[in-house]
Coordinates of C-alpha atoms and ligand atoms in Angstrom, one line a residue:
X10 CA -13.2 -31.9 -39.0
X11 CA -11.6 -29.0 -40.8
X12 CA -13.3 -26.2 -38.8
X13 CA -13.0 -27.7 -35.3
X14 CA -11.2 -25.6 -32.7
X15 CA -8.0 -27.1 -31.4
X16 CA -5.6 -25.7 -28.7
X17 CA -2.9 -25.4 -31.4
X18 CA -5.3 -23.6 -33.8
X19 CA -6.4 -21.2 -31.1
X20 CA -2.8 -20.4 -30.2
X21 CA -2.0 -19.8 -33.8
X22 CA -5.0 -17.5 -34.2
X23 CA -4.0 -15.4 -31.2
X24 CA -0.3 -15.4 -32.3
X25 CA -1.2 -13.9 -35.6
X26 CA -2.8 -11.0 -33.8
X27 CA -0.9 -10.4 -30.6
X28 CA 2.4 -12.2 -31.0
X29 CA 2.2 -14.4 -28.0
X30 CA 5.4 -16.0 -29.0
X31 CA 7.5 -12.9 -28.1
X32 CA 6.1 -13.0 -24.6
X33 CA 6.5 -16.7 -24.2
X34 CA 10.1 -16.5 -25.4
X35 CA 10.7 -13.6 -22.9
X36 CA 9.3 -15.6 -20.0
X37 CA 11.3 -18.8 -21.0
X38 CA 14.6 -16.9 -20.8
X39 CA 13.8 -14.9 -17.6
X40 CA 15.8 -15.8 -14.5
X41 CA 15.9 -14.8 -10.9
X42 CA 19.2 -14.5 -8.9
X43 CA 19.4 -17.3 -6.3
X44 CA 21.6 -15.5 -3.8
X45 CA 21.1 -15.0 -0.1
X46 CA 18.7 -12.1 -0.8
X47 CA 16.3 -14.4 -2.7
X48 CA 13.5 -14.2 -0.2
X49 CA 13.0 -10.5 -0.8
X50 CA 11.9 -11.1 -4.4
X51 CA 8.6 -12.4 -3.1
X52 CA 7.3 -9.3 -1.4
X53 CA 6.4 -7.5 -4.6
X54 CA 4.4 -10.6 -5.5
X55 CA 2.6 -10.7 -2.2
X56 CA 1.8 -7.0 -2.5
X57 CA 0.3 -7.8 -6.0
X58 CA -1.7 -10.7 -4.5
X59 CA -3.2 -8.4 -1.8
X60 CA -3.9 -5.7 -4.4
X61 CA -5.9 -8.1 -6.5
X62 CA -7.8 -9.3 -3.4
X63 CA -8.6 -5.7 -2.6
X64 CA -10.1 -5.1 -6.1
X65 CA -12.2 -8.3 -6.0
X66 CA -13.5 -7.9 -2.5
X67 CA -14.1 -4.2 -3.0
X68 CA -16.3 -4.9 -6.0
X69 CA -18.4 -7.3 -3.9
X70 CA -18.7 -4.7 -1.1
X71 CA -19.9 -2.1 -3.7
X72 CA -22.9 -4.2 -4.4
X73 CA -24.4 -3.4 -1.0
X74 CA -22.6 -0.4 0.4
X75 CA -24.4 3.0 0.4
X76 CA -22.3 6.2 0.7
X77 CA -24.6 8.5 2.6
X78 CA -24.6 9.5 6.3
X79 CA -28.1 8.1 6.6
X80 CA -27.3 4.7 5.3
X81 CA -23.6 4.0 5.2
X82 CA -23.4 2.6 8.8
X83 CA -26.6 0.6 8.3
X84 CA -25.4 -0.8 4.9
X85 CA -22.2 -2.0 6.5
X86 CA -24.2 -3.6 9.3
X87 CA -26.4 -5.3 6.6
X88 CA -23.3 -6.6 4.8
X89 CA -22.0 -8.1 8.1
X90 CA -25.3 -9.7 9.2
X91 CA -27.6 -10.3 6.3
X92 CA -25.6 -10.8 3.1
X93 CA -24.3 -14.3 2.5
X94 CA -20.6 -14.3 3.4
X95 CA -20.7 -10.5 3.6
X96 CA -18.9 -10.7 7.0
X97 CA -16.1 -12.7 5.3
X98 CA -15.7 -10.4 2.3
X99 CA -15.6 -7.3 4.6
X100 CA -13.0 -8.8 6.9
X101 CA -10.8 -10.1 4.1
X102 CA -10.9 -6.6 2.6
X103 CA -9.9 -5.0 5.9
X104 CA -7.1 -7.5 6.6
X105 CA -5.8 -7.6 3.1
X106 CA -5.4 -3.8 3.0
X107 CA -3.2 -4.0 6.0
X108 CA -1.2 -6.9 4.8
X109 CA -0.7 -5.1 1.4
X110 CA 0.8 -2.1 3.1
X111 CA 3.0 -4.3 5.3
X112 CA 4.2 -6.2 2.2
X113 CA 4.9 -2.8 0.6
X114 CA 7.1 -1.7 3.5
X115 CA 9.1 -4.9 3.3
X116 CA 9.3 -4.6 -0.5
X117 CA 10.4 -0.9 -0.3
X118 CA 13.0 -1.3 2.5
X119 CA 14.4 -4.5 0.9
X120 CA 14.9 -2.7 -2.3
X121 CA 16.5 0.2 -0.5
X122 CA 19.1 -2.0 1.2
X123 CA 19.8 -4.4 -1.8
X124 CA 19.9 -1.3 -4.0
X125 CA 17.2 -2.7 -6.4
X126 CA 16.7 0.9 -7.6
X127 CA 20.1 1.3 -9.3
X128 CA 20.4 2.0 -13.0
X129 CA 18.2 1.3 -15.1
X130 CA 15.5 0.7 -12.4
X131 CA 15.1 4.3 -11.2
X132 CA 11.6 4.6 -12.7
X133 CA 10.6 1.2 -11.2
X134 CA 11.5 2.7 -7.8
X135 CA 9.6 6.0 -8.4
X136 CA 6.4 4.3 -9.6
X137 CA 6.8 2.1 -6.5
X138 CA 6.9 5.1 -4.2
X139 CA 3.7 6.5 -5.8
X140 CA 2.1 3.1 -5.3
X141 CA 2.9 3.2 -1.6
X142 CA 1.4 6.7 -1.3
X143 CA -1.7 5.5 -3.2
X144 CA -2.0 2.5 -0.9
X145 CA -1.9 4.8 2.1
X146 CA -4.5 7.0 0.3
X147 CA -6.7 3.9 -0.1
X148 CA -6.4 3.4 3.7
X149 CA -7.2 7.0 4.5
X150 CA -10.2 7.3 2.2
X151 CA -11.6 3.9 3.1
X152 CA -11.5 4.6 6.9
X153 CA -14.4 7.0 6.8
X154 CA -16.7 4.7 4.8
X155 CA -18.2 2.6 7.7
X156 CA -19.3 6.0 9.2
X157 CA -18.7 4.9 12.8
X158 CA -17.3 7.2 15.6
X159 CA -13.7 6.1 15.0
X160 CA -13.9 6.7 11.2
X161 CA -15.6 10.0 11.6
X162 CA -13.3 11.5 14.2
X163 CA -10.1 10.0 12.7
X164 CA -11.0 11.6 9.4
X165 CA -11.7 14.9 11.2
X166 CA -8.3 14.8 12.9
X167 CA -6.5 13.6 9.7
X168 CA -8.0 16.3 7.5
X169 CA -7.2 18.9 10.1
X170 CA -3.5 18.0 9.7
X171 CA -3.8 18.8 6.0
X172 CA -4.7 22.4 7.0
X173 CA -1.0 22.9 8.0
X174 CA 0.2 22.4 4.5
X175 CA 1.9 25.7 3.5
X176 CA 0.0 27.9 1.1
X177 CA -2.7 25.4 0.1
X178 CA -3.7 24.1 3.5
X179 CA -7.1 25.7 3.7
X180 CA -7.9 24.8 0.2
X181 CA -6.8 21.2 0.8
X182 CA -9.0 20.8 3.8
X183 CA -12.1 22.2 2.1
X184 CA -11.3 20.1 -1.0
X185 CA -11.1 16.9 1.0
X186 CA -14.1 17.7 3.3
X187 CA -16.3 19.3 0.6
X188 CA -16.9 22.2 3.1
X189 CA -15.7 23.4 6.4
X190 CA -16.6 20.3 8.4
X191 CA -16.7 16.5 7.9
X192 CA -20.2 15.8 6.6
X193 CA -22.0 13.7 4.0
X194 CA -20.1 15.7 1.4
X195 CA -16.8 14.4 2.8
X196 CA -18.2 10.8 2.6
X197 CA -19.3 11.3 -1.0
X198 CA -15.8 12.6 -1.9
X199 CA -13.7 10.1 -0.1
X200 CA -15.9 7.3 -1.5
X201 CA -15.4 8.5 -5.0
X202 CA -11.7 8.8 -4.5
X203 CA -11.6 5.3 -2.9
X204 CA -13.6 3.5 -5.5
X205 CA -12.8 5.3 -8.8
X206 CA -9.8 7.7 -8.7
X207 CA -7.4 5.6 -6.7
X208 CA -8.2 2.2 -8.3
X209 CA -7.8 3.6 -11.8
X210 CA -4.5 5.3 -10.9
X211 CA -3.2 2.3 -8.9
X212 CA -4.1 -0.2 -11.7
X213 CA -2.2 2.1 -14.2
X214 CA 0.8 2.4 -12.0
X215 CA 0.9 -1.3 -11.1
X216 CA 0.8 -2.0 -14.9
X217 CA 3.7 0.4 -15.5
X218 CA 5.7 -0.9 -12.5
X219 CA 5.3 -4.6 -13.6
X220 CA 6.1 -3.6 -17.2
X221 CA 9.4 -2.2 -16.0
X222 CA 10.2 -5.3 -13.9
X223 CA 9.5 -7.5 -17.0
X224 CA 11.5 -5.3 -19.4
X225 CA 14.5 -5.0 -17.1
X226 CA 14.6 -8.3 -15.4
X227 CA 15.4 -8.9 -11.7
X228 CA 18.4 -7.1 -10.4
X229 CA 21.2 -8.7 -8.3
X230 CA 21.6 -7.3 -4.8
X231 CA 24.5 -5.0 -4.7
X232 CA 27.8 -6.7 -3.8
X233 CA 26.3 -10.2 -4.5
X234 CA 28.5 -12.3 -6.7
X235 CA 26.8 -13.3 -10.0
X236 CA 26.1 -16.9 -9.4
X237 CA 23.2 -19.4 -9.7
X238 CA 20.1 -18.2 -11.4
X239 CA 16.6 -19.8 -11.1
X240 CA 14.4 -20.1 -14.1
X241 CA 11.4 -17.7 -13.7
X242 CA 9.1 -20.3 -15.3
X243 CA 8.4 -22.7 -13.9
X244 CA 10.7 -22.7 -10.9
X245 CA 10.1 -19.2 -9.5
X246 CA 6.4 -19.2 -10.5
X247 CA 5.9 -22.4 -8.5
X248 CA 7.4 -20.8 -5.4
X249 CA 5.3 -17.7 -6.0
X250 CA 2.2 -19.8 -6.2
X251 CA 3.2 -21.3 -2.8
X252 CA 3.6 -17.8 -1.3
X253 CA 0.2 -16.7 -2.7
X254 CA -1.4 -19.8 -1.2
X255 CA 0.2 -19.0 2.1
X256 CA -1.1 -15.4 1.9
X257 CA -4.6 -16.7 1.1
X258 CA -4.5 -19.1 4.1
X259 CA -3.3 -16.3 6.4
X260 CA -6.1 -14.0 5.2
X261 CA -8.8 -16.6 5.7
X262 CA -7.4 -17.4 9.1
X263 CA -7.3 -13.8 10.2
X264 CA -10.7 -12.9 8.7
X265 CA -12.5 -15.9 10.3
X266 CA -10.9 -15.9 13.7
X267 CA -10.1 -12.2 14.2
X268 CA -13.0 -10.0 13.0
X269 CA -11.3 -6.7 12.2
X270 CA -13.6 -4.3 14.1
X271 CA -13.7 -6.3 17.3
X272 CA -10.0 -6.7 17.4
X273 CA -9.1 -3.1 16.7
X274 CA -12.1 -0.9 17.6
X275 CA -13.7 -0.5 21.0
X276 CA -17.4 -1.1 21.2
X277 CA -18.0 2.7 21.8
X278 CA -16.1 3.7 18.7
X279 CA -18.0 1.2 16.6
X280 CA -21.2 3.1 17.2
X281 CA -22.7 5.2 14.4
X282 CA -21.0 8.6 13.9
X283 CA -22.8 11.8 14.9
X284 CA -21.3 15.2 14.3
X285 CA -22.8 16.4 17.6
X286 CA -20.7 14.1 19.8
X287 CA -17.6 15.4 21.4
X288 CA -14.4 13.9 20.1
X289 CA -14.1 10.7 22.1
X290 CA -10.9 9.5 23.8
X291 CA -8.5 7.1 22.0
X292 CA -8.9 8.3 18.4
X293 CA -6.0 6.8 16.6
X294 CA -5.2 6.5 12.9
X295 CA -4.3 3.2 11.3
X296 CA -0.9 1.8 12.3
X297 CA 0.8 3.0 9.1
X298 CA -0.1 6.6 9.8
X299 CA 0.8 6.3 13.5
X300 CA 4.4 7.4 13.2
X301 CA 3.4 10.7 11.6
X302 CA 0.5 11.3 13.9
X303 CA 2.6 10.6 17.0
X304 CA 5.5 12.8 15.9
X305 CA 3.2 15.8 15.5
X306 CA 2.8 15.7 19.3
X307 CA 6.5 16.2 19.8
X308 CA 6.8 19.2 17.5
X309 CA 6.9 22.5 19.5
X310 CA 4.2 25.1 19.0
X311 CA 6.5 27.2 16.9
X312 CA 10.0 26.6 15.4
X313 CA 12.0 29.7 14.4
X314 CA 8.8 31.7 14.1
X315 CA 7.1 29.0 12.0
X316 CA 4.0 27.2 13.2
X317 CA 5.0 23.8 14.6
X318 CA 2.4 21.9 12.6
X319 CA 3.5 23.6 9.3
X320 CA 7.1 22.6 10.2
X321 CA 5.9 19.0 10.7
X322 CA 4.1 18.9 7.4
X323 CA 7.2 20.3 5.7
X324 CA 9.4 17.8 7.5
X325 CA 7.3 14.8 6.2
X326 CA 7.1 16.3 2.7
X327 CA 10.9 16.5 2.7
X328 CA 11.0 12.8 3.8
X329 CA 8.8 11.9 0.9
X330 CA 11.1 13.8 -1.5
X331 CA 14.2 12.0 0.0
X332 CA 12.4 8.7 -0.7
X333 CA 11.4 9.4 -4.2
X334 CA 14.8 10.8 -5.1
X335 CA 16.8 7.9 -3.6
X336 CA 18.0 6.5 -7.0
X337 CA 19.4 10.0 -7.7
X338 CA 21.2 10.8 -4.5
X339 CA 22.6 7.4 -3.8
X340 CA 25.2 8.0 -6.4
X341 CA 27.5 5.3 -4.9
X342 CA 25.1 2.5 -5.8
X343 CA 25.3 3.3 -9.5
X344 CA 29.1 2.8 -9.2
X345 CA 28.3 -0.6 -7.7
X346 CA 29.6 0.7 -4.3
X347 CA 28.1 0.6 -0.8
X348 CA 28.4 3.8 1.2
X349 CA 27.5 4.3 4.8
X350 CA 25.3 7.4 4.2
X351 CA 22.3 5.9 2.4
X352 CA 22.5 2.9 4.7
X353 CA 22.3 5.2 7.8
X354 CA 19.4 7.2 6.3
X355 CA 17.5 4.0 5.5
X356 CA 18.1 2.5 9.0
X357 CA 17.4 5.8 10.6
X358 CA 14.0 6.1 8.8
X359 CA 13.2 2.5 9.8
X360 CA 14.0 3.0 13.4
X361 CA 12.1 6.4 13.4
X362 CA 9.0 4.6 12.1
X363 CA 9.2 1.7 14.5
X364 CA 9.9 3.8 17.6
X365 CA 7.2 6.4 16.9
X366 CA 4.6 3.8 16.0
X367 CA 5.4 2.0 19.3
X368 CA 5.2 5.3 21.3
X369 CA 1.8 6.0 19.5
X370 CA 0.3 2.7 20.8
X371 CA 1.7 3.2 24.3
X372 CA 0.3 6.7 24.5
X373 CA -3.0 6.5 26.3
X374 CA -3.6 10.3 26.2
X375 CA -5.9 12.3 24.0
Ligands
LIG414 C1 1.0 -2.2 -5.3 C2 2.3 -1.9 -5.2 C3 3.5 -2.7 -5.8 C4 3.4 -3.9 -6.4 C5 2.2 -4.7 -6.8 C6 4.8 -4.3 -6.8 C7 5.2 -5.4 -7.5 C8 6.5 -5.7 -7.8 C9 6.9 -7.0 -8.3 C10 6.0 -8.2 -8.5 C11 8.3 -6.9 -8.5 C12 9.2 -8.1 -9.0 C13 9.5 -9.0 -7.8 C14 10.1 -8.3 -6.6 O1 11.2 -7.7 -6.7 O2 9.6 -8.3 -5.5 C15 8.7 -5.6 -8.2 C16 10.0 -5.1 -8.3 C17 10.4 -3.8 -7.9 N1 9.7 -3.0 -7.1 FE1 7.7 -3.1 -6.7 N2 5.6 -3.3 -6.3 C18 4.9 -2.3 -5.7 C19 5.3 -1.2 -5.0 C20 6.7 -0.9 -4.9 C21 7.3 0.1 -4.0 C22 6.4 0.9 -2.9 C23 8.6 0.2 -4.3 C24 9.6 1.1 -3.6 C25 9.4 2.3 -3.3 C26 8.9 -0.7 -5.3 C27 10.1 -0.8 -6.0 C28 10.5 -1.9 -6.8 C29 11.8 -2.1 -7.4 C30 13.0 -1.1 -7.3 C31 11.7 -3.3 -8.1 C32 12.9 -3.9 -8.9 C33 13.6 -4.9 -8.0 C34 14.7 -5.7 -8.7 O3 14.7 -5.7 -10.0 O4 15.4 -6.3 -8.0 N3 7.7 -1.3 -5.7 N4 7.6 -4.9 -7.7

């Protein structure tokens, strides 16, 4: 029949409008270096997988979650106990957020050490750093939503730290809390940031990041001889599908056998939040904030006449700047040379994060 729809006809129809062929040609010619650093090319993909899982499970949670102090805790309980597979969706969301941030740490440090940021990939690196900050922002804003004791007091402590930001500290705390204290207004704000502002920004940045990766192709690790290349399609894509399947299995295993709250939160801290309770013992942030939280305890009360907490906030802001600007100060990498300095800074940051995180978990004090 003349008017019947065939696969070829449909492709032609789209081609005339969006030039599929250009994209297909691009993918056909794309390759991935098959050197000894090959494994690190999968961590951006696993981060992408967990990001997609976050969006999908988050949308399901939105169907039942209620962001008010009177009903947030109860709605989460309802999702866990009444909604079909609600417990699974909630646990997958919690585990996937952690695995996404873990993937991002691997992805970032592997790119630091293989120098994946060198010319022309500076902007890929910078958009990546913003994505990491946003991922941590998702974690911080999502923590309050269950409205239990842990989430309430961790947000109180976390927002208090923002008060030490030079010049804008007081404004920042009031902006985040919607007032002087953590209240329903804080819940409304953090909820709005968690489900609209951050997803919109993150989707935009993921899009830009991936566009850069496609436009520039995969880099060779610095110092690696140009050798065998693997075809992106189908060879690399098959392997990526295997990695995504492994991620899915891991998520399902963790969500089913290790319910997030029972593994990480004591029964007392799982109770509903009340502003009148004294701050309970053992309030800890999520593991990826632990190194900052713990290091605050070691800063003296005042340094050279400056408040210790203000100095700490400045120290970490400087750290973020060092990270963002890496492609510009590692001038050796652009000349295809390895220098000990960026290596020592990278390893130093990694050791700092690991040691302080461990100390944070060993610390049983207040
Ligand atoms: C949601 C967050 C992110 C997603 C979904 C993502 C995804 C990806 C993907 C799929 C690739 C290509 C494969 C690979 O190299 O692994 C890539 C490359 C890259 N990413 Fe990310 N990424 C994210 C965050 C980051 C972060 C935090 C950084 C560093 C601070 C970063 C820096 C880079 C760089 C420099 C490349 C180019 C690597 C090369 O060409 O060898 N990305 N990203």
